[in-house]
Amino acid sequence: MVPPNDPSSLPLGICKPESPDKYFELLDGKFSVKGFPLLSEVPSNVVFSPFLSVYKSSDAPLALLQRVQALSHKGGFLGFHKDAPSDRLMNSIGKFTGREFLSIFRFKTWWCTMWMGSSGSDLQMETQWVLFNVPEIRSYVIIIPVIDGRFRSAFHPGTDGHVMICAESGSTKVTASSFDAIAYVHVSENPYNIMKEAYSALRVHLNTFKLLEEKTVPSLVDKFGWCTWDAFYLAVEPAGVWHGVNDFVEGGVSPRFLIIDDGWQSINTDDENPNEDAKNLVLGGTQMTTRLHRLDECDKFRKYKGGSMSGPNPTSFDPKKPKMLILKAIEIEHAENDRDKAIQSGVTDLSPFETKIQKLKQELDVIFGGEEKSVSSGSRSCKAESYGMKAFTRDLRTKFKGLDDIYVWHALCGAWGGVRPDCTNLNSKIISCKLSPGLDGTMADLAVVKIVEGGVGLVHPDQAGDFYDSMHSYLADVGITGVKVDVIHSLEYVSEDYGGRVELAKGYYKGLSDSLSKNFKGSGLISSMQQCNDFFFLGTKQISMGRVGMKDPNGDPMGVYWLQGVHMIHCAYNSMWMGQIIQPDWDMFQSDHPSAKFHGGSRAICGGPVYVSDSVGGHDFDLLKKLVYPDGTIPKCQDFALPTRDCLFRNPLFDKKTILKIWNFNKYGGVIGAFNCQGAGWDPKEQRIKGYSECYKPLPVSVHVTDIEWDQKKEAAQMSEADEFIVYLNQAEELLLVSPESEAIQITIQPSTFEIFSFVPIKKLGGTGISFAPVGLANMFNSGGTIQEVEYFDSEAETCVRIEVKGGGSFLSYSNASPKKAFLNGAQAGFEWLDNGKLALNLPWTETAGGVSNVAFLF
């Protein structure tokens, strides 16, 4: 029987694809696209196959399948064949020089960032894709290393401009010598379409992942939340979490979701009592060799008594305590580093170092106050309903009515070091870690050092489903609605005896996906430390959201600013490919950080959730209220933000001239954010991200209405046809009138600052001569996101504009003439109109109306 989605069984009427011969040719060592030679000196063992010659069948929805087939002539696969099989094979696919490219590469096991250059030798190790600008044919070409059988692949730099592809299985027991489809090639006239088209084709080809458009995103995507990590690190405990949530509510921004990060689990090290929790952990790093010894919460959460925070005598909490613990733990870390340096330098008498370390640890114990003393796992015999995580989540929801979601953190393998053998009913074994040579070019990483040091307590992949369901079903029962799954790519370290990294990943991701479907409504998961093609091609059939940036927790050698722009670059460029598969999450920030406003501006238009990791009492509520409504929802853009076309092949980090510009849509307009991120970036020689102080300076930027890719959303395409637009510069508080034919807007942006440009098409109303455009709330960063609905009524008698706006503050519009009257929620209201067209009206936040005001202007 013919498979249901076999191309031969597709219904008639589908657009027949053009011949791929018109687009690709591999002949005499040259790989040409549309007749233009893109790669030269292609080895004779490299082959090219059109998409349809490789495609077999797919479980993709019919509409997606038809879309891919209609464009199948624009794509195909590269493969290569060797004489001898191996578990890791390197082969050139040809060379290029003098051709600008944009790429994404892994600079750590877990994290990716952008890189650009002009030669195959400019590529970095573990490159995940390469996008070429080919103006000679007015096109872009992308080449993506993919999964082929039990092998995954990545690009590496070669000599003399060659592009090397590395195919590896992750196990010496899994070998191959021939690949027909180890990299996918696609061509398009549009750099944004090419991402959609290429990853749609791969989804149909591989059948191992799903596109974002096929999945439901977590409900927290358009809400404000708080993550506990930077507030407590591993010292998180119920009283601190309670006071943290209460801080926000009293400050006027109620979190709609809470993430209890690392520190809630039952963990210990191999040399500790298997029935007791590790004691007095604070800083990240100290837990990276620990393992789960049970699958529920640790003692400090297990001993929480229901009502103890909401009753007449609530448990006391000192907001200074977390910072005191963190500072003392840092002292201990420094003392231990001093000891280790002494050992390396040949010092034999270590007693002064050990004495100091012991003294500091005793001081840490005093700050903890004894409440972190380990208690046997079975010590509590009271009713479960009255204690523990279930009682805590119930109390939180009783007190804080708007708290929709409570997530907790866990590593993909359980804890950083997995699951401790013989402590649970799971078959767990400590596996030594083996790193791919491809990671030799990545940045030094404490997490990698620690995980390699301790190995991973790996639950057998046959039990992955039981493992996740056991943990998640318990969490769901105690009131947890989702999980943040971290440390995802440690799985590639331990695949030697489990069929290689592809097969091991399939087993684990199936178990995780099944549990997500069963326990967390199919979408309650944020993926993290996952930025590698293994995860995206194998782990995202169900997972629909993940981090697209990496927030470095360490101090900045040049001050507090230089790393902040790097984070935004990660997020913007990673969203180009990750956003095809998952909802990009730009991660948390701290609202009282010196660069908080810089971060806040990007989160306002990123198109994802807004959440912070503030310490208790450490908030800038004035800033947060530019991002968040009082009810904890946000004026979210309608899509995920992407770099503008003129940034794609430039370096907004240290070329001394490029400002990062990102574009997005609101319901009634487009938006561009311009961010001066210059001052830091990747150094290929030092293999690390470092500061470039000479680039940290003011820079000019030009912004034009055509920088917004209006054709990328059907509803937005119509807006692009307007003759004129009003532009609101949020930081400068300026209104400008522009047209598609206007010169670009020119401004200068200081280091680590930004401007947000809201473009709104001007509506010309009948024969009245009225030109009108609703901008939105001027006091919110994403002004246009506050507009819910707009209606125009035009007659000979009068002209009326009705607008639904969410939020309180100064509602701004453009009108070339003053209205006769203004109405607010049915009552006549005062307004201000200036001869430059600025029309302003103050709106209240009305809780009973969900914060929505009905505004009307009569002309």
mmCIF file of C-alpha atoms in Angstrom, residues 107-108 111 229-230 233 443-445 547 549-557 560 562-564 566-567 570 587-588 590 593 599 689-690:
data_model
loop_
_atom_site.group_PDB
_atom_site.id
_atom_site.type_symbol
_atom_site.label_atom_id
_atom_site.label_comp_id
_atom_site.label_asym_id
_atom_site.label_seq_id
_atom_site.Cartn_x
_atom_site.Cartn_y
_atom_site.Cartn_z
ATOM 1 C CA PHE A 107 30.775 28.270 21.403
ATOM 2 C CA LYS A 108 29.980 25.963 24.349
ATOM 3 C CA TRP A 111 25.105 27.484 23.563
ATOM 4 C CA TRP A 229 17.839 31.637 40.318
ATOM 5 C CA ASP A 230 19.693 34.928 40.794
ATOM 6 C CA TYR A 233 20.948 30.301 43.641
ATOM 7 C CA MET A 443 35.013 28.057 25.307
ATOM 8 C CA ALA A 444 36.256 26.785 28.678
ATOM 9 C CA ASP A 445 33.237 25.877 30.813
ATOM 10 C CA ARG A 547 16.055 29.673 25.401
ATOM 11 C CA GLY A 549 20.410 33.194 24.518
ATOM 12 C CA MET A 550 22.978 32.549 27.214
ATOM 13 C CA LYS A 551 23.181 34.807 30.253
ATOM 14 C CA ASP A 552 26.694 34.787 31.699
ATOM 15 C CA PRO A 553 26.400 34.920 35.511
ATOM 16 C CA ASN A 554 29.977 35.956 36.140
ATOM 17 C CA GLY A 555 31.342 39.426 36.699
ATOM 18 C CA ASP A 556 32.382 41.561 33.757
ATOM 19 C CA PRO A 557 36.095 42.442 33.544
ATOM 20 C CA VAL A 560 28.740 45.587 34.138
ATOM 21 C CA TRP A 562 30.021 44.567 27.925
ATOM 22 C CA LEU A 563 28.383 41.123 28.064
ATOM 23 C CA GLN A 564 24.829 42.449 27.884
ATOM 24 C CA VAL A 566 26.306 39.643 23.498
ATOM 25 C CA HIS A 567 23.172 38.135 25.002
ATOM 26 C CA HIS A 570 22.665 35.345 20.701
ATOM 27 C CA ASP A 587 15.577 34.509 29.100
ATOM 28 C CA MET A 588 15.371 36.437 32.343
ATOM 29 C CA GLN A 590 17.394 41.523 36.736
ATOM 30 C CA HIS A 593 20.913 45.672 37.124
ATOM 31 C CA HIS A 599 17.508 44.314 28.451
ATOM 32 C CA ILE A 689 33.994 35.745 24.347
ATOM 33 C CA LYS A 690 35.980 38.775 25.388
#
